[in-house]
Amino acid sequence: MAILRLVQNEAYNDCMCVLRKSTTLPQTEQLLPLNPFLCDGILRVGGRLRKSDQSFSAKHPVILPKDSFITRLILSHVHRIVQHQGRGITHNELRSRGYWIIGGSKTVANFIRQCVICRKLRRPTEVQKMADLPGDRLQSSAPFTYCGMDCIGPFIVRQGRKEIKRYGLLITCMCSRAIHI
């Protein structure tokens, strides 16, 4: 809690000074939509959940700046806990643990974009690039001028009462793709 107080004093010192003196913020304050209040020297999100049966930290999460080192440490910890599940799940887990990051969705997305494990898991699959066709296949020529061969077998064939092995030779024309066995 002491570390959170230091981070908030560094980032939101003006807002905290105003809230210590009165309960309302000026209209120009960026935190005004969150209806912030001070509790034990920590800036928390206000709201309409006061009568809810949730925990106090879930109802009134701690406000954190988006560019703080401590925010990145907390975000990294939560991201590892949810096992690199993505932006939505990481952001929801942060909020359920009682942290509200200003510009949280974008901050979490930027963090995940830099996460090496997430980049490995979510990158597109590699596409194999086909090699160029050989020149023999591209020149028009008489059939079976340029050929490719492949051996097939052995095939076990019955001849009378004996079983014998037979092999085959597959010859393919490179130009017309005709086959001769």
mmCIF file of C-alpha atoms in Angstrom:
data_model
loop_
_atom_site.group_PDB
_atom_site.id
_atom_site.type_symbol
_atom_site.label_atom_id
_atom_site.label_comp_id
_atom_site.label_asym_id
_atom_site.label_seq_id
_atom_site.Cartn_x
_atom_site.Cartn_y
_atom_site.Cartn_z
ATOM 1 C CA MET A 1 0.000 0.000 0.000
ATOM 2 C CA ALA A 2 2.920 2.332 0.687
ATOM 3 C CA ILE A 3 4.234 1.786 -2.834
ATOM 4 C CA LEU A 4 0.787 2.520 -4.302
ATOM 5 C CA ARG A 5 0.629 5.744 -2.264
ATOM 6 C CA LEU A 6 4.026 6.807 -3.629
ATOM 7 C CA VAL A 7 3.012 6.081 -7.222
ATOM 8 C CA GLN A 8 -0.240 7.988 -6.840
ATOM 9 C CA ASN A 9 1.461 10.952 -5.136
ATOM 10 C CA GLU A 10 3.879 11.118 -8.035
ATOM 11 C CA ALA A 11 1.199 10.925 -10.748
ATOM 12 C CA TYR A 12 -1.893 12.535 -9.173
ATOM 13 C CA ASN A 13 -0.504 14.910 -6.539
ATOM 14 C CA ASP A 14 -2.762 17.848 -7.555
ATOM 15 C CA CYS A 15 -5.906 15.718 -7.516
ATOM 16 C CA MET A 16 -5.039 14.220 -4.128
ATOM 17 C CA CYS A 17 -4.385 17.662 -2.608
ATOM 18 C CA VAL A 18 -7.802 18.869 -3.813
ATOM 19 C CA LEU A 19 -9.521 15.750 -2.438
ATOM 20 C CA ARG A 20 -7.851 16.169 0.973
ATOM 21 C CA LYS A 21 -9.394 19.649 1.257
ATOM 22 C CA SER A 22 -12.816 18.967 -0.312
ATOM 23 C CA THR A 23 -14.796 16.098 -1.788
ATOM 24 C CA THR A 24 -15.342 17.558 -5.256
ATOM 25 C CA LEU A 25 -12.905 17.919 -8.117
ATOM 26 C CA PRO A 26 -12.837 20.760 -10.650
ATOM 27 C CA GLN A 27 -14.478 20.094 -14.021
ATOM 28 C CA THR A 28 -11.083 20.172 -15.787
ATOM 29 C CA GLU A 29 -9.687 17.198 -13.857
ATOM 30 C CA GLN A 30 -9.076 14.064 -15.975
ATOM 31 C CA LEU A 31 -10.102 11.719 -13.129
ATOM 32 C CA LEU A 32 -13.510 13.366 -12.662
ATOM 33 C CA PRO A 33 -15.486 10.647 -14.582
ATOM 34 C CA LEU A 34 -14.177 8.027 -12.134
ATOM 35 C CA ASN A 35 -15.622 9.911 -9.119
ATOM 36 C CA PRO A 36 -12.401 9.326 -7.131
ATOM 37 C CA PHE A 37 -12.117 9.471 -3.342
ATOM 38 C CA LEU A 38 -9.303 9.046 -0.815
ATOM 39 C CA CYS A 39 -9.273 6.088 1.522
ATOM 40 C CA ASP A 40 -6.262 5.708 3.848
ATOM 41 C CA GLY A 41 -4.289 8.036 1.582
ATOM 42 C CA ILE A 42 -4.962 5.935 -1.534
ATOM 43 C CA LEU A 43 -6.951 7.241 -4.475
ATOM 44 C CA ARG A 44 -9.798 4.859 -5.351
ATOM 45 C CA VAL A 45 -12.585 4.747 -7.928
ATOM 46 C CA GLY A 46 -15.985 5.806 -6.592
ATOM 47 C CA GLY A 47 -19.236 4.684 -8.096
ATOM 48 C CA ARG A 48 -22.634 3.239 -7.340
ATOM 49 C CA LEU A 49 -21.515 -0.109 -5.887
ATOM 50 C CA ARG A 50 -21.339 0.944 -2.225
ATOM 51 C CA LYS A 51 -24.201 -1.336 -1.181
ATOM 52 C CA SER A 52 -22.866 -4.303 -3.160
ATOM 53 C CA ASP A 53 -21.749 -7.458 -1.354
ATOM 54 C CA GLN A 54 -18.439 -7.578 -3.262
ATOM 55 C CA SER A 55 -15.147 -6.940 -1.523
ATOM 56 C CA PHE A 56 -14.117 -3.322 -0.960
ATOM 57 C CA SER A 57 -11.217 -3.576 -3.409
ATOM 58 C CA ALA A 58 -13.507 -4.923 -6.140
ATOM 59 C CA LYS A 59 -16.080 -2.162 -5.568
ATOM 60 C CA HIS A 60 -13.501 0.608 -5.322
ATOM 61 C CA PRO A 61 -10.289 -0.335 -7.171
ATOM 62 C CA VAL A 62 -7.041 1.573 -6.719
ATOM 63 C CA ILE A 63 -6.359 4.083 -9.504
ATOM 64 C CA LEU A 64 -2.987 3.575 -11.204
ATOM 65 C CA PRO A 65 -1.276 5.676 -13.898
ATOM 66 C CA LYS A 66 -0.714 3.973 -17.232
ATOM 67 C CA ASP A 67 2.993 4.808 -17.569
ATOM 68 C CA SER A 68 4.265 3.821 -14.116
ATOM 69 C CA PHE A 69 6.848 1.093 -13.537
ATOM 70 C CA ILE A 70 4.765 -0.304 -10.674
ATOM 71 C CA THR A 71 1.760 -0.506 -13.005
ATOM 72 C CA ARG A 72 3.834 -2.522 -15.467
ATOM 73 C CA LEU A 73 4.971 -4.864 -12.670
ATOM 74 C CA ILE A 74 1.381 -5.449 -11.510
ATOM 75 C CA LEU A 75 0.250 -5.935 -15.114
ATOM 76 C CA SER A 76 3.067 -8.415 -15.744
ATOM 77 C CA HIS A 77 2.168 -10.381 -12.605
ATOM 78 C CA VAL A 78 -1.522 -10.588 -13.487
ATOM 79 C CA HIS A 79 -0.721 -11.469 -17.117
ATOM 80 C CA ARG A 80 1.397 -14.408 -15.930
ATOM 81 C CA ILE A 81 -1.351 -15.516 -13.517
ATOM 82 C CA VAL A 82 -3.934 -15.690 -16.345
ATOM 83 C CA GLN A 83 -1.334 -17.594 -18.404
ATOM 84 C CA HIS A 84 -1.158 -15.185 -21.350
ATOM 85 C CA GLN A 85 -4.881 -15.482 -22.166
ATOM 86 C CA GLY A 86 -5.196 -12.125 -23.919
ATOM 87 C CA ARG A 87 -6.250 -8.528 -23.427
ATOM 88 C CA GLY A 88 -9.814 -9.016 -22.181
ATOM 89 C CA ILE A 89 -9.078 -11.679 -19.597
ATOM 90 C CA THR A 90 -5.977 -9.857 -18.325
ATOM 91 C CA HIS A 91 -7.900 -6.597 -17.997
ATOM 92 C CA ASN A 92 -10.792 -8.290 -16.170
ATOM 93 C CA GLU A 93 -8.393 -9.994 -13.769
ATOM 94 C CA LEU A 94 -6.726 -6.647 -13.019
ATOM 95 C CA ARG A 95 -10.080 -5.132 -12.140
ATOM 96 C CA SER A 96 -11.177 -8.089 -10.042
ATOM 97 C CA ARG A 97 -7.930 -7.821 -8.056
ATOM 98 C CA GLY A 98 -8.723 -4.185 -7.287
ATOM 99 C CA TYR A 99 -6.644 -2.163 -9.785
ATOM 100 C CA TRP A 100 -7.942 0.433 -12.228
ATOM 101 C CA ILE A 101 -5.383 1.556 -14.790
ATOM 102 C CA ILE A 102 -6.120 4.819 -16.559
ATOM 103 C CA GLY A 103 -6.505 3.913 -20.242
ATOM 104 C CA GLY A 104 -6.357 0.289 -19.133
ATOM 105 C CA SER A 105 -7.514 -1.440 -22.297
ATOM 106 C CA LYS A 106 -4.898 0.267 -24.454
ATOM 107 C CA THR A 107 -2.202 -0.195 -21.796
ATOM 108 C CA VAL A 108 -2.921 -3.930 -21.522
ATOM 109 C CA ALA A 109 -2.967 -4.264 -25.326
ATOM 110 C CA ASN A 110 0.425 -2.529 -25.613
ATOM 111 C CA PHE A 111 1.845 -4.761 -22.892
ATOM 112 C CA ILE A 112 0.589 -7.931 -24.588
ATOM 113 C CA ARG A 113 1.961 -6.737 -27.931
ATOM 114 C CA GLN A 114 5.421 -6.644 -26.326
ATOM 115 C CA CYS A 115 5.065 -9.996 -24.522
ATOM 116 C CA VAL A 116 7.385 -12.512 -26.198
ATOM 117 C CA ILE A 117 5.345 -15.568 -25.211
ATOM 118 C CA CYS A 118 2.109 -14.023 -26.526
ATOM 119 C CA ARG A 119 3.813 -13.070 -29.779
ATOM 120 C CA LYS A 120 4.977 -16.657 -30.239
ATOM 121 C CA LEU A 121 1.543 -18.094 -29.435
ATOM 122 C CA ARG A 122 -0.494 -15.717 -31.589
ATOM 123 C CA ARG A 123 1.650 -15.164 -34.657
ATOM 124 C CA PRO A 124 0.266 -16.339 -37.991
ATOM 125 C CA THR A 125 1.333 -19.711 -39.271
ATOM 126 C CA GLU A 126 4.200 -19.798 -41.691
ATOM 127 C CA VAL A 127 3.397 -20.290 -45.362
ATOM 128 C CA GLN A 128 5.723 -22.397 -47.462
ATOM 129 C CA LYS A 129 6.950 -20.634 -50.567
ATOM 130 C CA MET A 130 7.067 -22.879 -53.604
ATOM 131 C CA ALA A 131 10.283 -23.019 -55.621
ATOM 132 C CA ASP A 132 10.444 -21.925 -59.255
ATOM 133 C CA LEU A 133 9.580 -24.528 -61.859
ATOM 134 C CA PRO A 134 12.528 -26.055 -63.705
ATOM 135 C CA GLY A 135 13.173 -24.812 -67.229
ATOM 136 C CA ASP A 136 12.397 -28.257 -68.732
ATOM 137 C CA ARG A 137 8.799 -27.959 -67.537
ATOM 138 C CA LEU A 138 8.307 -24.532 -69.048
ATOM 139 C CA GLN A 139 9.595 -25.145 -72.575
ATOM 140 C CA SER A 140 7.141 -26.529 -75.074
ATOM 141 C CA SER A 141 8.610 -29.635 -76.630
ATOM 142 C CA ALA A 142 7.585 -32.977 -78.068
ATOM 143 C CA PRO A 143 6.088 -35.409 -75.528
ATOM 144 C CA PHE A 144 8.592 -37.392 -73.450
ATOM 145 C CA THR A 145 11.559 -35.259 -74.596
ATOM 146 C CA TYR A 146 12.121 -34.331 -70.949
ATOM 147 C CA CYS A 147 11.073 -37.019 -68.476
ATOM 148 C CA GLY A 148 10.954 -37.750 -64.806
ATOM 149 C CA MET A 149 11.140 -41.303 -63.437
ATOM 150 C CA ASP A 150 10.115 -43.055 -60.243
ATOM 151 C CA CYS A 151 10.284 -46.698 -59.193
ATOM 152 C CA ILE A 152 7.299 -48.357 -57.541
ATOM 153 C CA GLY A 153 7.042 -51.687 -55.817
ATOM 154 C CA PRO A 154 7.559 -54.409 -54.839
ATOM 155 C CA PHE A 155 4.091 -55.793 -55.471
ATOM 156 C CA ILE A 156 3.524 -59.439 -54.520
ATOM 157 C CA VAL A 157 1.671 -61.135 -57.362
ATOM 158 C CA ARG A 158 0.408 -64.726 -57.566
ATOM 159 C CA GLN A 159 1.442 -66.639 -60.663
ATOM 160 C CA GLY A 160 -0.075 -70.086 -60.484
ATOM 161 C CA ARG A 161 0.847 -71.363 -57.009
ATOM 162 C CA LYS A 162 3.888 -69.125 -56.604
ATOM 163 C CA GLU A 163 4.038 -65.638 -55.166
ATOM 164 C CA ILE A 164 6.538 -63.408 -56.968
ATOM 165 C CA LYS A 165 7.640 -59.804 -56.573
ATOM 166 C CA ARG A 166 6.997 -57.306 -59.354
ATOM 167 C CA TYR A 167 8.302 -53.767 -59.705
ATOM 168 C CA GLY A 168 7.172 -50.859 -61.849
ATOM 169 C CA LEU A 169 8.772 -47.843 -63.468
ATOM 170 C CA LEU A 170 6.704 -44.667 -63.671
ATOM 171 C CA ILE A 171 7.806 -42.258 -66.415
ATOM 172 C CA THR A 172 6.254 -38.774 -66.466
ATOM 173 C CA CYS A 173 6.526 -36.248 -69.303
ATOM 174 C CA MET A 174 7.711 -32.915 -67.869
ATOM 175 C CA CYS A 175 5.862 -30.846 -70.486
ATOM 176 C CA SER A 176 2.451 -32.507 -70.908
ATOM 177 C CA ARG A 177 2.421 -34.406 -67.573
ATOM 178 C CA ALA A 178 1.514 -37.607 -69.440
ATOM 179 C CA ILE A 179 2.342 -40.855 -67.608
ATOM 180 C CA HIS A 180 3.755 -44.123 -68.931
ATOM 181 C CA ILE A 181 4.001 -47.152 -66.603
#
